Structure formats: structure tokens, C-alpha cells
Amino acid sequence: MPATEKVSRGKDVEPRENIYLFAPNLIGYSRIILAVASLYYMPLHPRTCSLLYSISCLLDALDGYAARYLDQSTRFGAVLDMVTDRCTTACLLVFLASAFPRWSIVFQGLIALDMASHYMHMYATLAMGGSDESHKNVDKSRSFILNLYYTNRTVLFLCCALNEVFFIALYLLSFSSPLLSPGLLEQVPEIKQANPYSAAALELARANKMDSTVPWIIAIVSFPVMMLKQIINVVQLVKASRWLAEGDLEARRERKKTR
């Protein structure tokens, strides 16, 4: 079915666009397929998983460019893009929580912060700015850092890309670095007969699969940007909460006036 089909209305024939088949949305579907494939390989195949996951993330920039170039920006596409971002990052963090159980509360907190800040920001934009308002239209008076983050494409790309790069580096370290996962130091004979799908068996299967030098360098370089991204998430959550609270106060004042 083509992206544009003709619909007859009386004597006129006018084109009816199929939003689902817009080029940016097709790219979005491919991102989902690549992300699911990366999750399949995630437990035991770090190189294949990292390649698929990275391509999925890089396509995030391509679909936005395609939407602007082809004039195919849609609300469906924007939500599809955001949901894909949130879900893929959350899935990777879930794996990291299982790979590094003593740090699981940190990864759980990062998932909660990411989901909460974006949901609150999106809801506040729709409730206070109207249904036609984009969540990326943040006035400087509301937040300078959010305005810079959402309106400067270079800043947005670098923050999102290096944030994911940091988590990919941690993922690779789960296959290589005994400093983060003590179980990788040596093979434990008594665990060899464990359930092949148990956490212990999977950790043994991951042990010493790759050198840790490059993942450590990547993690160290991208760590400051990852922290900046979390600060932006906190600011986004706080600003959205305040915006909603201001709207509630205004609504209460209006109701009191009408009594």
C-alpha cells in the first residue's frame, strides 16, 4: 500500500496520506526490529548485540532528519520515537541490573528517572501547552538548559548518543572486567552444573569474552555526558511538575472566581 492513496469524495479525488508508511516511521519500525534483535543477542553475544543496538540508536538521528527533509513530521512519529528510546534504554539497564546486582538499585533508579521525567514533561506539554504543542518547544524563560537541549540538535544528539554509549560500554565490561563483576575473576567448578539459564551460569558464560581496555576508555570518556543527561532528566521532571502545579493553582483561582 503506498504512503499516499486516493480517496473519492463526490466528483473530486483527493489524496489520503498513510501516516504509518511515512519514511521516518518506517525508519522507526526498523529501529524497533534492530532493538529486539539486539535484546535476543544481549545475554551472550556482546559484539553482535552492541552493533545492532548502536545502529538502532543512530537511526534515531536519521528519522528526525528524514521527517524534516520530507516534510513528514507527525505526532505519531514523535511518540513512536520517544517510546522506542525509552524502551530500548530501559531494556539495556535491566540487563545491567542483572549483570551487576550490587548496583541494581542505581540502574533501577535510572530507569525510573528516565520514564518519569519524560512522561511528566510530555503530559505537562499536552496539558498546559495544548495538543498542537511539541514537547521540544521549551521556552528559555522556563528552563535555559532544557531549551538548549531540545532546540540545539548537536547538543541533543551528543547527550543522547554518549548517554547510550556509556551504557553500552558498561554492557561490554560485564563480559570483561572483574573490577565490576567479581564472578569474572575465575571459573567456579561447582556452578558448572547449574541451570543453564540461571544468573550464575550466564555470568560464567560471559566471563572473559573480551578485553576490557576499550570499554573502559569509552566508559570514562562518556561518563560526564551521561551524568549531564541525568541532570537534564531531573531538571525536566522538576520543571514539568512545577508547570503542572502552576496550572492547577490557576484553575483553582478561576473556579473560585466563578462561584
PDB file of C-alpha atoms in Angstrom:
ATOM      1  CA  MET A   1       0.000   0.000   0.000  1.00  0.00           C
ATOM      2  CA  PRO A   2       1.546   3.354  -0.982  1.00  0.00           C
ATOM      3  CA  ALA A   3       2.066   6.148   1.536  1.00  0.00           C
ATOM      4  CA  THR A   4      -0.469   8.210  -0.396  1.00  0.00           C
ATOM      5  CA  GLU A   5      -3.687   6.712  -1.725  1.00  0.00           C
ATOM      6  CA  LYS A   6      -6.611   8.377  -3.490  1.00  0.00           C
ATOM      7  CA  VAL A   7      -9.998   8.689  -1.834  1.00  0.00           C
ATOM      8  CA  SER A   8     -13.075   9.625  -3.874  1.00  0.00           C
ATOM      9  CA  ARG A   9     -15.460  12.196  -2.431  1.00  0.00           C
ATOM     10  CA  GLY A  10     -18.210  13.058  -4.874  1.00  0.00           C
ATOM     11  CA  LYS A  11     -16.603  14.192  -8.116  1.00  0.00           C
ATOM     12  CA  ASP A  12     -13.313  15.139  -6.514  1.00  0.00           C
ATOM     13  CA  VAL A  13     -10.448  12.771  -5.912  1.00  0.00           C
ATOM     14  CA  GLU A  14      -8.103  13.845  -3.166  1.00  0.00           C
ATOM     15  CA  PRO A  15      -5.004  12.086  -1.810  1.00  0.00           C
ATOM     16  CA  ARG A  16      -5.205  10.398   1.554  1.00  0.00           C
ATOM     17  CA  GLU A  17      -1.849  10.016   3.255  1.00  0.00           C
ATOM     18  CA  ASN A  18      -0.949   6.859   5.124  1.00  0.00           C
ATOM     19  CA  ILE A  19       0.915   8.132   8.182  1.00  0.00           C
ATOM     20  CA  TYR A  20       2.098   4.641   9.073  1.00  0.00           C
ATOM     21  CA  LEU A  21       4.071   4.382   5.838  1.00  0.00           C
ATOM     22  CA  PHE A  22       5.865   7.730   6.061  1.00  0.00           C
ATOM     23  CA  ALA A  23       9.614   7.270   5.631  1.00  0.00           C
ATOM     24  CA  PRO A  24      10.530   8.451   9.181  1.00  0.00           C
ATOM     25  CA  ASN A  25       8.042   5.992  10.666  1.00  0.00           C
ATOM     26  CA  LEU A  26       9.427   3.157   8.523  1.00  0.00           C
ATOM     27  CA  ILE A  27      12.833   4.014   9.952  1.00  0.00           C
ATOM     28  CA  GLY A  28      11.228   3.905  13.390  1.00  0.00           C
ATOM     29  CA  TYR A  29       9.920   0.383  12.755  1.00  0.00           C
ATOM     30  CA  SER A  30      13.388  -0.723  11.653  1.00  0.00           C
ATOM     31  CA  ARG A  31      14.777   0.690  14.901  1.00  0.00           C
ATOM     32  CA  ILE A  32      12.372  -1.494  16.847  1.00  0.00           C
ATOM     33  CA  ILE A  33      13.338  -4.601  14.851  1.00  0.00           C
ATOM     34  CA  LEU A  34      17.042  -3.919  15.397  1.00  0.00           C
ATOM     35  CA  ALA A  35      16.468  -3.268  19.109  1.00  0.00           C
ATOM     36  CA  VAL A  36      14.568  -6.545  19.549  1.00  0.00           C
ATOM     37  CA  ALA A  37      17.327  -8.399  17.686  1.00  0.00           C
ATOM     38  CA  SER A  38      19.948  -6.816  19.952  1.00  0.00           C
ATOM     39  CA  LEU A  39      17.994  -7.959  23.019  1.00  0.00           C
ATOM     40  CA  TYR A  40      17.988 -11.517  21.661  1.00  0.00           C
ATOM     41  CA  TYR A  41      21.794 -11.498  21.406  1.00  0.00           C
ATOM     42  CA  MET A  42      22.339  -9.468  24.586  1.00  0.00           C
ATOM     43  CA  PRO A  43      22.942 -12.279  27.141  1.00  0.00           C
ATOM     44  CA  LEU A  44      25.905 -13.946  25.415  1.00  0.00           C
ATOM     45  CA  HIS A  45      26.924 -12.143  22.213  1.00  0.00           C
ATOM     46  CA  PRO A  46      28.308  -8.703  23.129  1.00  0.00           C
ATOM     47  CA  ARG A  47      29.691  -7.693  19.734  1.00  0.00           C
ATOM     48  CA  THR A  48      26.577  -8.592  17.742  1.00  0.00           C
ATOM     49  CA  CYS A  49      24.313  -7.024  20.351  1.00  0.00           C
ATOM     50  CA  SER A  50      26.353  -3.815  20.542  1.00  0.00           C
ATOM     51  CA  LEU A  51      26.385  -3.468  16.749  1.00  0.00           C
ATOM     52  CA  LEU A  52      22.617  -3.933  16.389  1.00  0.00           C
ATOM     53  CA  TYR A  53      21.848  -1.697  19.372  1.00  0.00           C
ATOM     54  CA  SER A  54      24.176   1.050  18.119  1.00  0.00           C
ATOM     55  CA  ILE A  55      22.636   1.042  14.629  1.00  0.00           C
ATOM     56  CA  SER A  56      19.183   1.285  16.195  1.00  0.00           C
ATOM     57  CA  CYS A  57      20.312   4.316  18.209  1.00  0.00           C
ATOM     58  CA  LEU A  58      21.992   6.013  15.238  1.00  0.00           C
ATOM     59  CA  LEU A  59      18.817   5.663  13.182  1.00  0.00           C
ATOM     60  CA  ASP A  60      17.195   7.893  15.801  1.00  0.00           C
ATOM     61  CA  ALA A  61      19.017  10.835  14.225  1.00  0.00           C
ATOM     62  CA  LEU A  62      18.169   9.702  10.691  1.00  0.00           C
ATOM     63  CA  ASP A  63      14.410   9.531  11.215  1.00  0.00           C
ATOM     64  CA  GLY A  64      14.348  13.099  12.518  1.00  0.00           C
ATOM     65  CA  TYR A  65      16.329  14.307   9.507  1.00  0.00           C
ATOM     66  CA  ALA A  66      14.010  12.396   7.144  1.00  0.00           C
ATOM     67  CA  ALA A  67      10.942  13.888   8.828  1.00  0.00           C
ATOM     68  CA  ARG A  68      12.238  17.433   8.308  1.00  0.00           C
ATOM     69  CA  TYR A  69      13.602  16.860   4.798  1.00  0.00           C
ATOM     70  CA  LEU A  70      10.465  15.121   3.501  1.00  0.00           C
ATOM     71  CA  ASP A  71       8.067  17.300   5.489  1.00  0.00           C
ATOM     72  CA  GLN A  72       6.694  14.185   7.192  1.00  0.00           C
ATOM     73  CA  SER A  73       6.842  15.230  10.844  1.00  0.00           C
ATOM     74  CA  THR A  74       3.897  13.687  12.713  1.00  0.00           C
ATOM     75  CA  ARG A  75       2.783  13.342  16.312  1.00  0.00           C
ATOM     76  CA  PHE A  76       2.611   9.577  15.820  1.00  0.00           C
ATOM     77  CA  GLY A  77       6.237   9.572  14.689  1.00  0.00           C
ATOM     78  CA  ALA A  78       7.349  11.739  17.602  1.00  0.00           C
ATOM     79  CA  VAL A  79       5.677   9.457  20.139  1.00  0.00           C
ATOM     80  CA  LEU A  80       6.965   6.330  18.377  1.00  0.00           C
ATOM     81  CA  ASP A  81      10.475   7.784  18.538  1.00  0.00           C
ATOM     82  CA  MET A  82      10.240   8.646  22.232  1.00  0.00           C
ATOM     83  CA  VAL A  83       8.683   5.316  23.236  1.00  0.00           C
ATOM     84  CA  THR A  84      11.358   3.408  21.310  1.00  0.00           C
ATOM     85  CA  ASP A  85      14.100   5.413  23.023  1.00  0.00           C
ATOM     86  CA  ARG A  86      12.661   4.847  26.487  1.00  0.00           C
ATOM     87  CA  CYS A  87      12.021   1.141  25.989  1.00  0.00           C
ATOM     88  CA  THR A  88      15.408   0.293  24.454  1.00  0.00           C
ATOM     89  CA  THR A  89      17.330   2.150  27.154  1.00  0.00           C
ATOM     90  CA  ALA A  90      15.208   0.557  29.890  1.00  0.00           C
ATOM     91  CA  CYS A  91      15.837  -2.927  28.477  1.00  0.00           C
ATOM     92  CA  LEU A  92      19.591  -2.340  28.445  1.00  0.00           C
ATOM     93  CA  LEU A  93      19.503  -1.035  32.025  1.00  0.00           C
ATOM     94  CA  VAL A  94      17.502  -4.090  33.118  1.00  0.00           C
ATOM     95  CA  PHE A  95      20.296  -6.279  31.756  1.00  0.00           C
ATOM     96  CA  LEU A  96      22.923  -4.181  33.550  1.00  0.00           C
ATOM     97  CA  ALA A  97      20.978  -4.522  36.794  1.00  0.00           C
ATOM     98  CA  SER A  98      21.154  -8.301  36.462  1.00  0.00           C
ATOM     99  CA  ALA A  99      24.801  -8.285  35.330  1.00  0.00           C
ATOM    100  CA  PHE A 100      25.875  -6.056  38.255  1.00  0.00           C
ATOM    101  CA  PRO A 101      23.398  -6.967  41.035  1.00  0.00           C
ATOM    102  CA  ARG A 102      25.137  -4.904  43.723  1.00  0.00           C
ATOM    103  CA  TRP A 103      24.477  -1.816  41.562  1.00  0.00           C
ATOM    104  CA  SER A 104      20.929  -2.816  40.604  1.00  0.00           C
ATOM    105  CA  ILE A 105      19.308  -0.050  42.668  1.00  0.00           C
ATOM    106  CA  VAL A 106      21.269   2.525  40.652  1.00  0.00           C
ATOM    107  CA  PHE A 107      20.055   1.114  37.342  1.00  0.00           C
ATOM    108  CA  GLN A 108      16.504   0.829  38.677  1.00  0.00           C
ATOM    109  CA  GLY A 109      16.682   4.473  39.716  1.00  0.00           C
ATOM    110  CA  LEU A 110      17.920   5.499  36.272  1.00  0.00           C
ATOM    111  CA  ILE A 111      15.019   3.672  34.612  1.00  0.00           C
ATOM    112  CA  ALA A 112      12.514   5.322  36.946  1.00  0.00           C
ATOM    113  CA  LEU A 113      14.025   8.782  36.419  1.00  0.00           C
ATOM    114  CA  ASP A 114      14.090   8.425  32.634  1.00  0.00           C
ATOM    115  CA  MET A 115      10.497   7.206  32.415  1.00  0.00           C
ATOM    116  CA  ALA A 116       9.112   9.668  34.970  1.00  0.00           C
ATOM    117  CA  SER A 117      10.839  12.773  33.606  1.00  0.00           C
ATOM    118  CA  HIS A 118       9.777  12.168  30.007  1.00  0.00           C
ATOM    119  CA  TYR A 119       6.218  11.201  30.926  1.00  0.00           C
ATOM    120  CA  MET A 120       5.796  14.268  33.149  1.00  0.00           C
ATOM    121  CA  HIS A 121       7.329  16.526  30.503  1.00  0.00           C
ATOM    122  CA  MET A 122       5.128  15.150  27.726  1.00  0.00           C
ATOM    123  CA  TYR A 123       1.975  15.296  29.873  1.00  0.00           C
ATOM    124  CA  ALA A 124       2.723  18.845  31.048  1.00  0.00           C
ATOM    125  CA  THR A 125       3.288  19.956  27.454  1.00  0.00           C
ATOM    126  CA  LEU A 126      -0.036  18.494  26.319  1.00  0.00           C
ATOM    127  CA  ALA A 127      -1.999  19.692  29.369  1.00  0.00           C
ATOM    128  CA  MET A 128      -0.551  23.192  29.586  1.00  0.00           C
ATOM    129  CA  GLY A 129       0.642  23.929  26.058  1.00  0.00           C
ATOM    130  CA  GLY A 130      -2.173  22.319  24.095  1.00  0.00           C
ATOM    131  CA  SER A 131      -2.386  19.295  21.815  1.00  0.00           C
ATOM    132  CA  ASP A 132      -0.523  21.053  18.991  1.00  0.00           C
ATOM    133  CA  GLU A 133       2.454  21.946  21.163  1.00  0.00           C
ATOM    134  CA  SER A 134       5.649  19.898  20.710  1.00  0.00           C
ATOM    135  CA  HIS A 135       7.466  18.666  23.820  1.00  0.00           C
ATOM    136  CA  LYS A 136      10.641  20.061  22.242  1.00  0.00           C
ATOM    137  CA  ASN A 137       9.336  23.642  22.286  1.00  0.00           C
ATOM    138  CA  VAL A 138      10.708  24.761  25.647  1.00  0.00           C
ATOM    139  CA  ASP A 139      10.938  28.498  26.239  1.00  0.00           C
ATOM    140  CA  LYS A 140      14.152  29.878  27.753  1.00  0.00           C
ATOM    141  CA  SER A 141      12.091  31.517  30.487  1.00  0.00           C
ATOM    142  CA  ARG A 142      11.019  28.080  31.683  1.00  0.00           C
ATOM    143  CA  SER A 143      14.447  26.473  31.529  1.00  0.00           C
ATOM    144  CA  PHE A 144      17.605  27.546  29.733  1.00  0.00           C
ATOM    145  CA  ILE A 145      19.157  24.057  29.900  1.00  0.00           C
ATOM    146  CA  LEU A 146      16.034  22.357  28.519  1.00  0.00           C
ATOM    147  CA  ASN A 147      15.746  24.973  25.782  1.00  0.00           C
ATOM    148  CA  LEU A 148      19.376  24.328  24.783  1.00  0.00           C
ATOM    149  CA  TYR A 149      18.892  20.557  24.997  1.00  0.00           C
ATOM    150  CA  TYR A 150      15.794  20.407  22.814  1.00  0.00           C
ATOM    151  CA  THR A 151      16.475  23.189  20.304  1.00  0.00           C
ATOM    152  CA  ASN A 152      20.173  22.615  19.621  1.00  0.00           C
ATOM    153  CA  ARG A 153      20.357  19.433  17.531  1.00  0.00           C
ATOM    154  CA  THR A 154      24.084  18.981  18.178  1.00  0.00           C
ATOM    155  CA  VAL A 155      23.617  19.116  21.950  1.00  0.00           C
ATOM    156  CA  LEU A 156      20.612  16.787  21.761  1.00  0.00           C
ATOM    157  CA  PHE A 157      22.461  14.263  19.602  1.00  0.00           C
ATOM    158  CA  LEU A 158      25.641  14.263  21.695  1.00  0.00           C
ATOM    159  CA  CYS A 159      23.780  13.932  25.010  1.00  0.00           C
ATOM    160  CA  CYS A 160      21.589  11.084  23.792  1.00  0.00           C
ATOM    161  CA  ALA A 161      24.345   9.300  21.860  1.00  0.00           C
ATOM    162  CA  LEU A 162      27.003   9.445  24.583  1.00  0.00           C
ATOM    163  CA  ASN A 163      24.458   8.501  27.229  1.00  0.00           C
ATOM    164  CA  GLU A 164      23.764   5.294  25.294  1.00  0.00           C
ATOM    165  CA  VAL A 165      27.472   4.797  24.572  1.00  0.00           C
ATOM    166  CA  PHE A 166      28.207   4.819  28.317  1.00  0.00           C
ATOM    167  CA  PHE A 167      25.637   2.106  28.997  1.00  0.00           C
ATOM    168  CA  ILE A 168      26.905   0.055  26.033  1.00  0.00           C
ATOM    169  CA  ALA A 169      30.417   0.334  27.492  1.00  0.00           C
ATOM    170  CA  LEU A 170      29.143  -0.956  30.848  1.00  0.00           C
ATOM    171  CA  TYR A 171      27.420  -3.783  28.996  1.00  0.00           C
ATOM    172  CA  LEU A 172      30.714  -4.736  27.329  1.00  0.00           C
ATOM    173  CA  LEU A 173      32.500  -4.537  30.678  1.00  0.00           C
ATOM    174  CA  SER A 174      30.141  -7.200  32.030  1.00  0.00           C
ATOM    175  CA  PHE A 175      31.941  -9.545  29.621  1.00  0.00           C
ATOM    176  CA  SER A 176      35.445  -8.442  30.504  1.00  0.00           C
ATOM    177  CA  SER A 177      36.119  -6.501  33.691  1.00  0.00           C
ATOM    178  CA  PRO A 178      36.489  -8.304  37.042  1.00  0.00           C
ATOM    179  CA  LEU A 179      36.602  -4.912  38.774  1.00  0.00           C
ATOM    180  CA  LEU A 180      32.867  -4.534  38.226  1.00  0.00           C
ATOM    181  CA  SER A 181      31.825  -8.179  38.363  1.00  0.00           C
ATOM    182  CA  PRO A 182      33.954 -10.261  40.777  1.00  0.00           C
ATOM    183  CA  GLY A 183      32.489 -13.501  39.420  1.00  0.00           C
ATOM    184  CA  LEU A 184      34.506 -12.960  36.243  1.00  0.00           C
ATOM    185  CA  LEU A 185      37.795 -13.410  38.099  1.00  0.00           C
ATOM    186  CA  GLU A 186      37.704 -17.182  37.962  1.00  0.00           C
ATOM    187  CA  GLN A 187      35.589 -20.121  36.943  1.00  0.00           C
ATOM    188  CA  VAL A 188      33.668 -21.715  39.809  1.00  0.00           C
ATOM    189  CA  PRO A 189      33.511 -25.516  39.242  1.00  0.00           C
ATOM    190  CA  GLU A 190      30.526 -26.171  41.479  1.00  0.00           C
ATOM    191  CA  ILE A 191      28.345 -23.800  39.414  1.00  0.00           C
ATOM    192  CA  LYS A 192      29.021 -25.579  36.129  1.00  0.00           C
ATOM    193  CA  GLN A 193      26.068 -27.901  36.638  1.00  0.00           C
ATOM    194  CA  ALA A 194      23.681 -25.072  37.430  1.00  0.00           C
ATOM    195  CA  ASN A 195      20.587 -24.304  35.421  1.00  0.00           C
ATOM    196  CA  PRO A 196      21.939 -23.022  32.076  1.00  0.00           C
ATOM    197  CA  TYR A 197      19.522 -20.075  32.278  1.00  0.00           C
ATOM    198  CA  SER A 198      20.420 -19.106  35.847  1.00  0.00           C
ATOM    199  CA  ALA A 199      22.259 -15.852  36.628  1.00  0.00           C
ATOM    200  CA  ALA A 200      25.341 -17.803  37.751  1.00  0.00           C
ATOM    201  CA  ALA A 201      25.514 -19.847  34.554  1.00  0.00           C
ATOM    202  CA  LEU A 202      25.080 -16.764  32.384  1.00  0.00           C
ATOM    203  CA  GLU A 203      27.827 -14.931  34.254  1.00  0.00           C
ATOM    204  CA  LEU A 204      30.167 -17.864  33.750  1.00  0.00           C
ATOM    205  CA  ALA A 205      29.296 -17.909  30.058  1.00  0.00           C
ATOM    206  CA  ARG A 206      30.090 -14.174  29.800  1.00  0.00           C
ATOM    207  CA  ALA A 207      33.387 -14.431  31.691  1.00  0.00           C
ATOM    208  CA  ASN A 208      36.491 -13.085  29.926  1.00  0.00           C
ATOM    209  CA  LYS A 209      34.916 -12.923  26.479  1.00  0.00           C
ATOM    210  CA  MET A 210      36.716  -9.728  25.532  1.00  0.00           C
ATOM    211  CA  ASP A 211      39.426  -7.315  26.575  1.00  0.00           C
ATOM    212  CA  SER A 212      38.280  -4.509  28.871  1.00  0.00           C
ATOM    213  CA  THR A 213      40.637  -1.733  27.699  1.00  0.00           C
ATOM    214  CA  VAL A 214      38.446  -0.167  25.007  1.00  0.00           C
ATOM    215  CA  PRO A 215      35.172  -0.428  27.015  1.00  0.00           C
ATOM    216  CA  TRP A 216      36.878   1.259  29.980  1.00  0.00           C
ATOM    217  CA  ILE A 217      38.126   4.135  27.797  1.00  0.00           C
ATOM    218  CA  ILE A 218      34.670   4.574  26.260  1.00  0.00           C
ATOM    219  CA  ALA A 219      33.008   4.490  29.683  1.00  0.00           C
ATOM    220  CA  ILE A 220      35.384   7.074  31.162  1.00  0.00           C
ATOM    221  CA  VAL A 221      35.036   9.451  28.191  1.00  0.00           C
ATOM    222  CA  SER A 222      31.235   9.227  28.040  1.00  0.00           C
ATOM    223  CA  PHE A 223      30.587   9.252  31.801  1.00  0.00           C
ATOM    224  CA  PRO A 224      30.425  13.086  32.188  1.00  0.00           C
ATOM    225  CA  VAL A 225      27.848  13.366  29.382  1.00  0.00           C
ATOM    226  CA  MET A 226      25.807  10.528  30.888  1.00  0.00           C
ATOM    227  CA  MET A 227      25.738  12.415  34.192  1.00  0.00           C
ATOM    228  CA  LEU A 228      24.726  15.606  32.375  1.00  0.00           C
ATOM    229  CA  LYS A 229      21.866  13.688  30.737  1.00  0.00           C
ATOM    230  CA  GLN A 230      20.640  12.537  34.175  1.00  0.00           C
ATOM    231  CA  ILE A 231      20.819  16.122  35.477  1.00  0.00           C
ATOM    232  CA  ILE A 232      18.729  17.215  32.493  1.00  0.00           C
ATOM    233  CA  ASN A 233      16.228  14.456  33.337  1.00  0.00           C
ATOM    234  CA  VAL A 234      15.967  15.768  36.907  1.00  0.00           C
ATOM    235  CA  VAL A 235      15.516  19.357  35.675  1.00  0.00           C
ATOM    236  CA  GLN A 236      12.887  18.173  33.195  1.00  0.00           C
ATOM    237  CA  LEU A 237      10.983  16.337  35.928  1.00  0.00           C
ATOM    238  CA  VAL A 238      11.089  19.293  38.326  1.00  0.00           C
ATOM    239  CA  LYS A 239      10.112  21.880  35.697  1.00  0.00           C
ATOM    240  CA  ALA A 240       7.225  19.752  34.404  1.00  0.00           C
ATOM    241  CA  SER A 241       5.962  19.208  37.953  1.00  0.00           C
ATOM    242  CA  ARG A 242       6.075  22.937  38.672  1.00  0.00           C
ATOM    243  CA  TRP A 243       4.339  23.747  35.387  1.00  0.00           C
ATOM    244  CA  LEU A 244       1.517  21.364  36.198  1.00  0.00           C
ATOM    245  CA  ALA A 245       1.240  22.727  39.752  1.00  0.00           C
ATOM    246  CA  GLU A 246       1.038  26.288  38.412  1.00  0.00           C
ATOM    247  CA  GLY A 247      -1.723  25.189  36.074  1.00  0.00           C
ATOM    248  CA  ASP A 248      -3.609  23.603  38.970  1.00  0.00           C
ATOM    249  CA  LEU A 249      -3.349  26.810  41.024  1.00  0.00           C
ATOM    250  CA  GLU A 250      -4.581  28.882  38.092  1.00  0.00           C
ATOM    251  CA  ALA A 251      -7.508  26.515  37.544  1.00  0.00           C
ATOM    252  CA  ARG A 252      -8.453  26.696  41.230  1.00  0.00           C
ATOM    253  CA  ARG A 253      -8.367  30.508  41.122  1.00  0.00           C
ATOM    254  CA  GLU A 254     -10.629  30.514  38.082  1.00  0.00           C
ATOM    255  CA  ARG A 255     -13.102  28.188  39.773  1.00  0.00           C
ATOM    256  CA  LYS A 256     -13.210  30.392  42.853  1.00  0.00           C
ATOM    257  CA  LYS A 257     -13.991  33.439  40.696  1.00  0.00           C
ATOM    258  CA  THR A 258     -16.994  31.707  39.155  1.00  0.00           C
ATOM    259  CA  ARG A 259     -18.535  30.726  42.492  1.00  0.00           C
TER     260      ARG A 259
END
